[in-house]
Short mmCIF file of C-alpha atoms and ligand atoms in Angstrom, two decimals:
data_model
loop_
_atom_site.label_atom_id
_atom_site.label_comp_id
_atom_site.label_asym_id
_atom_site.label_seq_id
_atom_site.Cartn_x
_atom_site.Cartn_y
_atom_site.Cartn_z
CA MET F 1 88.15 9.72 77.94
CA PHE F 2 89.59 11.62 80.91
CA ASN F 3 89.62 10.00 84.31
CA PHE F 4 90.58 12.16 87.28
CA PRO F 5 91.36 10.35 90.53
CA LYS F 6 90.76 13.66 92.37
CA LEU F 7 90.26 17.32 91.59
CA PRO F 8 93.39 19.52 91.50
CA PRO F 9 93.97 22.46 93.85
CA LEU F 10 92.16 25.65 92.86
CA SER F 11 93.38 29.25 92.89
CA LEU F 12 91.80 32.56 91.96
CA TYR F 13 93.31 35.14 89.59
CA ILE F 14 91.85 38.67 89.47
CA HIS F 15 92.92 41.00 86.66
CA LEU F 16 93.00 44.81 87.05
CA PRO F 17 93.92 46.13 83.60
CA TRP F 18 95.00 49.76 84.03
CA CYS F 19 98.50 51.28 84.15
CA VAL F 20 99.79 54.85 84.34
CA ARG F 21 101.14 54.29 80.86
CA LYS F 22 101.86 51.38 78.59
CA CYS F 23 105.44 50.06 78.60
CA PRO F 24 106.81 49.49 75.08
CA TYR F 25 107.73 45.82 75.70
CA CYS F 26 104.49 44.78 77.41
CA ASP F 27 101.85 42.58 75.78
CA PHE F 28 99.72 42.02 78.85
CA ASN F 29 96.09 43.07 78.61
CA SER F 30 96.77 46.48 80.09
CA TYR F 31 95.64 49.98 79.17
CA ARG F 32 96.79 53.48 79.90
CA ALA F 33 94.40 54.78 82.55
CA ALA F 34 92.25 57.79 81.82
CA LYS F 35 92.23 60.44 84.54
CA GLU F 36 89.93 58.38 86.76
CA ILE F 37 89.86 54.61 86.89
CA PRO F 38 86.24 53.38 87.25
CA GLU F 39 87.18 51.44 90.38
CA GLN F 40 83.69 51.02 91.76
CA ALA F 41 82.14 49.92 88.47
CA TYR F 42 85.02 47.54 87.76
CA THR F 43 84.96 46.05 91.27
CA ASP F 44 81.20 45.47 90.93
CA ALA F 45 81.81 43.80 87.57
CA LEU F 46 84.48 41.53 89.11
CA ILE F 47 82.04 40.42 91.78
CA ARG F 48 79.33 39.69 89.19
CA ASP F 49 81.94 37.78 87.17
CA LEU F 50 82.90 35.72 90.22
CA ASP F 51 79.23 34.99 91.01
CA HIS F 52 78.75 33.77 87.46
CA ASP F 53 81.79 31.46 87.65
CA LEU F 54 81.03 30.06 91.12
CA PRO F 55 78.78 27.13 90.06
CA ARG F 56 81.82 25.73 88.23
CA VAL F 57 83.66 25.28 91.53
CA TRP F 58 80.94 24.68 94.15
CA GLY F 59 82.33 23.31 97.39
CA ARG F 60 86.00 23.74 96.47
CA ARG F 61 88.43 25.77 98.60
CA ILE F 62 90.95 28.15 97.06
CA GLN F 63 94.64 27.66 97.80
CA ALA F 64 95.95 31.03 96.58
CA LEU F 65 94.71 34.37 95.30
CA PHE F 66 96.61 36.65 92.93
CA ILE F 67 95.63 40.19 91.91
CA GLY F 68 97.62 40.99 88.78
CA GLY F 69 97.59 43.47 85.97
CA GLY F 70 98.04 45.97 84.72
CA THR F 71 98.98 47.83 87.85
CA PRO F 72 96.66 46.74 90.67
CA SER F 73 98.43 49.12 93.08
CA LEU F 74 96.63 51.95 91.26
CA PHE F 75 93.43 50.81 92.95
CA SER F 76 92.60 52.26 96.36
CA PRO F 77 92.89 50.07 99.47
CA GLU F 78 89.12 50.57 99.91
CA SER F 79 88.39 48.94 96.54
CA ILE F 80 90.81 46.08 97.26
CA ASP F 81 89.15 45.64 100.67
CA ALA F 82 85.69 45.53 99.07
CA LEU F 83 86.93 43.02 96.52
CA LEU F 84 88.55 40.73 99.08
CA SER F 85 85.50 40.92 101.35
CA ALA F 86 83.33 39.83 98.43
CA VAL F 87 85.68 36.92 97.68
CA ARG F 88 85.66 35.89 101.36
CA ALA F 89 81.85 35.86 101.38
CA ARG F 90 81.78 33.51 98.38
CA LEU F 91 84.77 31.18 98.55
CA ALA F 92 86.21 29.17 101.42
CA PHE F 93 89.91 29.49 102.17
CA ASP F 94 92.39 29.03 105.01
CA ALA F 95 93.57 31.96 107.12
CA SER F 96 97.08 31.27 105.79
CA LEU F 97 96.01 31.83 102.17
CA GLU F 98 98.65 33.58 100.03
CA VAL F 99 97.08 36.79 98.68
CA THR F 100 99.38 38.60 96.22
CA LEU F 101 99.00 42.05 94.70
CA GLU F 102 101.21 43.42 91.90
CA ALA F 103 102.59 46.88 92.53
CA ASN F 104 104.54 49.40 90.51
CA PRO F 105 107.18 51.46 92.39
CA GLY F 106 105.75 54.58 90.75
CA THR F 107 102.45 54.10 92.60
CA VAL F 108 103.67 53.68 96.16
CA ASP F 109 102.75 55.53 99.29
CA ALA F 110 102.86 54.41 102.89
CA GLU F 111 99.13 54.77 103.57
CA ARG F 112 98.24 52.83 100.43
CA PHE F 113 100.55 49.91 101.28
CA LYS F 114 99.30 49.89 104.88
CA GLY F 115 95.73 49.85 103.55
CA PHE F 116 96.50 46.90 101.24
CA ARG F 117 97.99 44.98 104.16
CA GLU F 118 94.95 45.71 106.34
CA ALA F 119 92.63 44.65 103.53
CA GLY F 120 94.26 41.19 103.63
CA ILE F 121 96.99 41.35 101.00
CA ASN F 122 99.95 39.42 102.45
CA ARG F 123 102.33 39.24 99.49
CA LEU F 124 103.48 42.08 97.25
CA SER F 125 105.06 41.65 93.82
CA ILE F 126 106.90 44.82 92.85
CA GLY F 127 107.83 45.49 89.19
CA ILE F 128 111.37 46.88 89.37
CA GLN F 129 112.79 45.74 85.98
CA SER F 130 116.08 47.65 86.37
CA PHE F 131 117.72 50.28 88.54
CA GLU F 132 119.67 52.04 85.79
CA PRO F 133 118.15 55.39 84.82
CA GLU F 134 118.98 54.90 81.15
CA LYS F 135 117.36 51.43 81.04
CA LEU F 136 114.28 52.59 82.95
CA GLU F 137 113.89 55.33 80.38
CA VAL F 138 114.18 52.94 77.43
CA LEU F 139 111.67 50.61 79.10
CA GLY F 140 109.24 53.51 79.47
CA ARG F 141 109.00 53.01 83.22
CA ILE F 142 107.31 55.63 85.38
CA HIS F 143 109.76 55.30 88.29
CA GLY F 144 113.42 55.83 89.11
CA ARG F 145 115.93 53.82 91.13
CA GLU F 146 115.09 55.62 94.38
CA ASP F 147 111.35 54.87 94.00
CA SER F 148 112.14 51.15 93.93
CA LEU F 149 114.28 51.32 97.07
CA VAL F 150 111.54 53.29 98.83
CA ALA F 151 108.85 50.84 97.63
CA MET F 152 110.62 47.95 99.36
CA GLU F 153 111.11 49.88 102.60
CA THR F 154 107.49 51.01 102.53
CA ALA F 155 106.35 47.42 102.00
CA ARG F 156 108.34 46.17 105.00
CA THR F 157 107.14 49.06 107.20
CA ALA F 158 103.55 48.27 106.21
CA GLY F 159 104.09 44.72 107.52
CA PHE F 160 104.70 42.71 104.32
CA ASP F 161 106.97 39.78 105.13
CA ASN F 162 106.60 38.23 101.68
CA VAL F 163 107.78 40.44 98.83
CA ASN F 164 108.73 39.55 95.28
CA LEU F 165 110.77 41.79 93.00
CA ASP F 166 110.43 41.49 89.19
CA LEU F 167 113.67 42.18 87.31
CA MET F 168 114.41 41.88 83.62
CA TYR F 169 117.75 41.25 81.88
CA GLY F 170 118.88 41.10 78.27
CA LEU F 171 117.77 44.74 77.98
CA PRO F 172 118.68 46.97 75.02
CA ARG F 173 122.48 47.55 75.02
CA GLN F 174 122.78 45.94 78.47
CA THR F 175 126.20 44.61 79.43
CA PRO F 176 126.68 41.60 81.77
CA GLU F 177 128.12 44.00 84.36
CA GLN F 178 125.00 46.16 84.26
CA ALA F 179 122.71 43.14 84.61
CA LEU F 180 124.76 41.90 87.56
CA ALA F 181 124.71 45.34 89.22
CA ASP F 182 120.88 45.41 88.92
CA LEU F 183 120.62 42.00 90.55
CA GLU F 184 123.09 42.94 93.32
CA THR F 185 120.97 45.97 94.16
CA ALA F 186 117.79 43.89 94.16
CA ILE F 187 119.32 41.26 96.44
CA GLY F 188 120.61 44.03 98.70
CA MET F 189 116.98 45.02 99.27
CA GLY F 190 116.38 41.61 100.88
CA PRO F 191 113.30 40.38 98.96
CA ASP F 192 111.81 36.97 99.73
CA HIS F 193 111.41 36.07 96.07
CA ILE F 194 112.89 37.28 92.80
CA SER F 195 111.37 36.82 89.35
CA LEU F 196 114.16 37.30 86.82
CA TYR F 197 112.83 37.51 83.28
CA GLN F 198 114.76 37.68 80.05
CA LEU F 199 113.23 40.52 78.03
CA THR F 200 111.33 39.03 75.11
CA ILE F 201 110.04 40.94 72.12
CA GLU F 202 106.36 40.20 71.79
CA PRO F 203 104.11 40.81 68.79
CA ASN F 204 101.86 43.87 68.99
CA THR F 205 104.22 45.85 71.22
CA VAL F 206 106.13 49.03 70.46
CA PHE F 207 109.42 47.12 70.76
CA HIS F 208 108.24 44.70 68.10
CA ALA F 209 107.96 47.61 65.70
CA THR F 210 111.07 49.55 66.79
CA ARG F 211 113.36 46.53 67.37
CA PRO F 212 115.68 47.95 70.03
CA PRO F 213 119.26 46.55 69.96
CA LEU F 214 119.15 43.54 72.28
CA PRO F 215 122.17 41.42 73.25
CA ASP F 216 122.27 38.26 71.07
CA GLU F 217 121.34 34.84 72.48
CA ASP F 218 124.98 33.86 73.19
CA SER F 219 125.64 37.11 75.09
CA VAL F 220 122.44 36.56 77.05
CA TRP F 221 123.59 33.06 77.93
CA VAL F 222 126.92 34.47 79.15
CA MET F 223 125.02 37.15 81.09
CA GLN F 224 122.82 34.57 82.81
CA GLN F 225 125.58 32.51 84.41
CA PRO F 226 126.82 35.03 87.01
CA LEU F 227 123.20 36.06 87.70
CA GLN F 228 122.25 32.50 88.57
CA GLN F 229 125.39 32.02 90.61
CA LEU F 230 124.75 35.17 92.61
CA LEU F 231 121.16 34.17 93.28
CA ALA F 232 122.23 30.73 94.51
CA GLU F 233 125.00 32.17 96.71
CA SER F 234 122.54 34.64 98.18
CA GLY F 235 120.05 31.96 99.25
CA TYR F 236 117.53 32.23 96.39
CA ARG F 237 116.78 28.78 95.05
CA GLN F 238 115.61 28.52 91.47
CA TYR F 239 112.39 26.51 91.24
CA GLU F 240 111.18 27.55 87.79
CA VAL F 241 112.76 29.07 84.67
CA SER F 242 112.39 32.65 85.99
CA ALA F 243 111.50 32.16 89.67
CA TYR F 244 113.85 32.15 92.68
CA ALA F 245 112.71 31.89 96.29
CA ARG F 246 114.03 31.92 99.79
CA GLU F 247 113.06 28.95 101.96
CA ALA F 248 109.26 28.45 101.92
CA LYS F 249 108.61 31.65 99.95
CA HIS F 250 107.66 30.06 96.62
CA CYS F 251 104.72 31.71 94.91
CA GLN F 252 101.82 29.36 95.64
CA HIS F 253 99.62 30.78 92.90
CA ASN F 254 102.23 30.36 90.18
CA LEU F 255 103.27 26.93 91.47
CA ASN F 256 99.66 25.82 91.15
CA TYR F 257 99.71 27.12 87.61
CA TRP F 258 102.92 25.29 86.69
CA ARG F 259 101.63 22.09 88.32
CA PHE F 260 98.58 22.30 86.08
CA GLY F 261 96.22 23.08 88.93
CA ASP F 262 92.85 24.74 88.35
CA TYR F 263 92.15 28.45 88.56
CA LEU F 264 89.24 30.78 88.16
CA GLY F 265 90.19 33.92 86.23
CA ILE F 266 88.03 36.99 86.70
CA GLY F 267 88.53 40.40 85.13
CA ALA F 268 89.07 41.75 81.62
CA GLY F 269 90.86 39.14 79.48
CA ALA F 270 91.36 36.75 82.41
CA HIS F 271 91.66 33.04 81.70
CA GLY F 272 90.34 30.19 83.83
CA LYS F 273 91.01 26.46 83.73
CA ILE F 274 88.57 24.15 85.48
CA THR F 275 88.62 20.37 85.76
CA GLY F 276 85.21 18.70 85.70
CA ALA F 277 84.19 15.10 86.23
CA ARG F 278 85.28 14.06 82.73
CA ASP F 279 86.94 17.05 81.06
CA ILE F 280 89.05 20.18 81.40
CA THR F 281 87.54 23.50 80.30
CA ARG F 282 89.31 26.75 79.56
CA LEU F 283 87.33 29.95 79.50
CA TRP F 284 88.35 33.53 78.94
CA LYS F 285 86.65 36.84 79.54
CA LEU F 286 86.10 39.86 77.29
CA LYS F 287 89.33 41.81 76.95
CA GLN F 288 88.19 45.40 76.63
CA PRO F 289 87.48 46.83 80.09
CA ALA F 290 84.48 48.90 78.90
CA ALA F 291 82.73 45.93 77.29
CA TYR F 292 83.74 43.70 80.19
CA MET F 293 82.18 46.05 82.72
CA VAL F 294 78.87 45.99 80.87
CA ARG F 295 78.68 42.23 80.32
CA ALA F 296 80.55 40.67 83.25
CA GLY F 297 78.34 38.29 85.17
CA THR F 298 76.41 37.15 82.08
CA THR F 299 77.23 34.57 79.45
CA ASP F 300 78.13 37.47 77.14
CA GLY F 301 81.01 38.39 79.47
CA ILE F 302 82.70 35.14 78.49
CA ALA F 303 84.66 35.71 75.28
CA GLY F 304 85.18 32.02 74.68
CA ASP F 305 85.46 28.58 76.17
CA GLN F 306 86.96 25.34 75.06
CA HIS F 307 87.03 21.72 76.19
CA LEU F 308 90.64 20.63 75.89
CA THR F 309 91.46 17.68 73.67
CA THR F 310 93.91 14.97 74.70
CA ARG F 311 96.59 16.67 72.58
CA ASP F 312 95.91 20.05 74.22
CA VAL F 313 96.05 18.60 77.70
CA ILE F 314 99.35 16.78 77.13
CA ALA F 315 100.93 19.86 75.51
CA GLU F 316 99.73 22.27 78.18
CA PHE F 317 100.68 20.04 81.08
CA MET F 318 104.20 19.61 79.70
CA MET F 319 104.60 23.29 78.82
CA ASN F 320 103.94 24.13 82.46
CA ALA F 321 105.42 21.28 84.46
CA LEU F 322 108.73 21.05 82.56
CA ARG F 323 109.44 24.67 83.51
CA LEU F 324 109.90 23.48 87.11
CA THR F 325 113.55 23.04 88.05
CA GLU F 326 112.90 19.77 89.90
CA GLY F 327 110.46 18.54 87.28
CA PHE F 328 107.46 16.72 88.71
CA PRO F 329 106.48 13.41 90.32
CA ALA F 330 105.38 10.97 87.61
CA GLN F 331 101.97 10.46 89.22
CA LEU F 332 101.18 14.17 88.78
CA PHE F 333 100.63 13.51 85.06
CA PRO F 334 97.63 11.14 85.44
CA GLU F 335 96.38 13.12 88.42
CA ARG F 336 96.20 16.46 86.62
CA THR F 337 95.55 15.39 83.03
CA GLY F 338 93.21 12.46 83.69
CA LEU F 339 95.30 10.50 81.14
CA PRO F 340 97.59 7.46 81.58
CA LEU F 341 101.35 8.07 81.57
CA SER F 342 101.61 5.36 78.90
CA LEU F 343 100.40 7.97 76.37
CA ILE F 344 103.70 9.85 76.61
CA VAL F 345 106.17 7.09 77.38
CA ASP F 346 107.58 7.08 73.80
CA LYS F 347 108.16 10.82 73.95
CA LEU F 348 109.74 10.61 77.39
CA ASP F 349 112.06 7.88 76.11
CA SER F 350 113.01 9.93 73.10
CA ALA F 351 113.66 13.06 75.24
CA GLN F 352 115.77 10.93 77.59
CA ALA F 353 117.74 9.47 74.67
CA ARG F 354 118.55 13.02 73.56
CA GLY F 355 119.76 13.92 77.06
CA LEU F 356 116.95 16.45 77.60
CA LEU F 357 115.28 14.80 80.59
CA THR F 358 115.55 11.87 82.94
CA TRP F 359 112.56 9.86 83.99
CA ASP F 360 111.44 6.84 85.96
CA VAL F 361 108.25 5.88 87.77
CA HIS F 362 109.04 8.38 90.52
CA ALA F 363 110.02 11.61 88.80
CA ILE F 364 110.35 13.35 85.45
CA ARG F 365 113.08 16.01 85.43
CA PRO F 366 114.61 18.22 82.77
CA THR F 367 118.43 17.84 82.63
CA ALA F 368 120.75 20.87 82.52
CA LEU F 369 120.70 20.49 78.72
CA GLY F 370 116.90 20.20 78.73
CA LYS F 371 116.66 23.44 80.71
CA ARG F 372 118.92 25.21 78.27
CA LEU F 373 117.05 23.78 75.25
CA LEU F 374 113.62 23.97 76.89
CA ASN F 375 111.85 24.86 73.65
CA ASP F 376 113.30 21.78 71.92
CA LEU F 377 112.25 19.64 74.86
CA LEU F 378 108.72 21.05 74.89
CA CYS F 379 108.39 20.67 71.15
CA LEU F 380 108.62 16.89 71.57
CA PHE F 381 105.27 17.02 73.37
CA LEU F 382 103.54 19.50 71.07
CA PRO F 383 101.87 18.98 67.72
CA ASP F 384 104.37 20.10 65.00
CA ASP F 385 102.41 23.22 64.06
CA GLU F 386 102.37 24.45 67.66
CA CYS F 387 106.06 24.39 68.42
CA GLY F 388 106.34 28.19 68.40
CA SER F 389 103.97 28.50 71.35
CA ALA F 390 106.46 26.70 73.58
CA LYS F 391 108.20 30.03 73.91
CA SER F 392 105.55 31.45 76.22
CA SER F 393 107.31 32.36 79.45
CA LEU F 394 105.51 34.45 82.04
CA ALA F 395 103.16 33.15 84.66
CA CYS F 396 99.99 35.05 84.16
CA ASN F 397 96.35 34.08 83.72
CA VAL F 398 95.50 36.86 81.39
CA GLU F 399 95.02 37.08 77.69
CA LYS F 400 97.79 38.76 75.72
CA GLN F 401 97.48 41.75 73.37
CA PRO F 402 95.55 42.30 71.24
CA SER F 403 93.36 39.46 69.97
CA ASP F 404 95.29 36.26 70.50
CA ALA F 405 93.01 33.90 72.35
CA SER F 406 95.66 31.36 73.30
CA ALA F 407 96.04 30.40 76.92
CA SER F 408 98.93 32.43 78.22
CA MET F 409 101.43 31.96 80.97
C1 LIG B 1 102.08 42.23 84.47
S1 LIG B 1 103.64 42.79 84.92
C2 LIG B 1 103.20 43.26 86.58
C3 LIG B 1 103.95 44.34 87.27
C4 LIG B 1 103.57 45.77 87.02
N1 LIG B 1 102.58 45.93 86.01
C5 LIG B 1 104.84 46.50 86.60
O1 LIG B 1 105.19 46.40 85.45
O2 LIG B 1 105.43 47.11 87.46
C6 LIG B 1 104.57 41.33 85.29
C7 LIG B 1 106.03 41.31 84.95
O3 LIG B 1 106.23 40.72 83.69
C8 LIG B 1 107.51 41.10 83.23
N2 LIG B 1 107.38 41.35 81.78
C9 LIG B 1 106.40 42.01 81.14
N3 LIG B 1 106.62 42.02 79.80
C10 LIG B 1 107.78 41.34 79.59
C11 LIG B 1 108.56 41.00 78.44
N4 LIG B 1 108.18 41.37 77.21
N5 LIG B 1 109.68 40.29 78.61
C12 LIG B 1 110.08 39.88 79.84
N6 LIG B 1 109.40 40.18 80.96
C13 LIG B 1 108.26 40.90 80.85
C14 LIG B 1 107.93 42.32 83.99
O4 LIG B 1 109.02 42.00 84.83
C15 LIG B 1 106.70 42.65 84.81
O5 LIG B 1 107.02 43.18 86.07
S1 LIG B 2 104.82 46.08 82.30
FE1 LIG B 2 103.41 46.46 83.96
S2 LIG B 2 103.27 48.70 84.11
FE2 LIG B 2 104.14 48.26 82.13
S3 LIG B 2 102.35 48.23 80.77
FE3 LIG B 2 102.76 46.10 81.38
S4 LIG B 2 101.45 45.75 83.08
FE4 LIG B 2 101.58 47.99 82.82
#
């Protein structure tokens, strides 16, 4: 049924699930750390997990590596070094490979960042969220404004020339002026990339139960306009719904994800997507770190797997690729899905007739209206009962809390 002219690029996602404490808005597979994180046991489990997955990707090179969480910066540089050495011994990659690690400003010290750099991390993604003390408090963050400023300086001093800052807007009781002030401060720190997320209320989070007073959708829309303008004026080009980069500083791992590339996902709750000769398989690992550590590297460490149907593949490709500001070249669809473009021509025509995208044999692009009504646009390519899932927004190869087994962004 599927016919792939060539295999897609491959990246590797590694999930480290512990945090100092759990933020009330967060539905990532992350857990408050006990006094001691079992770094050695978890690193060993990751390596067994990788060994078990390797036959699925024999002979393929990786194009990017991303260590996400959780708060990976809680791990020691020695553990990260051991992990990266094990990856190097098992998978081929170029010296220029992008290797990202997520860091929390509350877990920064100069030696640690220097150690990460020496271990081979060459891109840091720092979770700032906001600079306002009152907002940081509401968000349950473990750091203050000053910690974030210091984190950036420490990253530069340690030799990181590729740094992303995560910011959120649409926060409880946030005014447009406050959101703009946060972004101005972030830009003033000179990052290479900014991920600007609208706060969403996710099921199974504290915020879902407490319902903090968020600005309504219209206010958020008004809030967004000056943010986007400031980013553009400051040299950050939007290339995805939430991602803005300086020249040549796009996140290669996430781009591969949005272009429906392949990835191995190792670690508790991590998802992988692998293209075979005639099918695409998703697989996901056990979520609970304790169970994962016992079973990783055996078939029991895999919580589930699934061969995607034609409907799944079309929906997932569109849900990723239409998030890209420039859309995608038309030939990417058959290349990555193994399906002919003719299968979606009617839907493309209908989206074009509604002014949501433009398309020809060269490129398929969301219009300004399509970007604003992205969920409506995506729904055209999803089965009716799955329209709600078009709302997924973050790039992340890890299962969400607590038992939803859907492939997440
Ligand atoms: C897995 S976290 C990694 C960073 C690190 N754990 C931290 O928080 O500092 C990735 C990013 O997702 C964003 N995020 C998490 N939950 C969100 C939500 N409910 N709405 C919008 N953005 C969210 C935050 O900006 C966060 O930095
Ligand atoms: S937002 Fe980051 S620090 Fe907070 S709980 Fe989630 S993963 Fe941990």
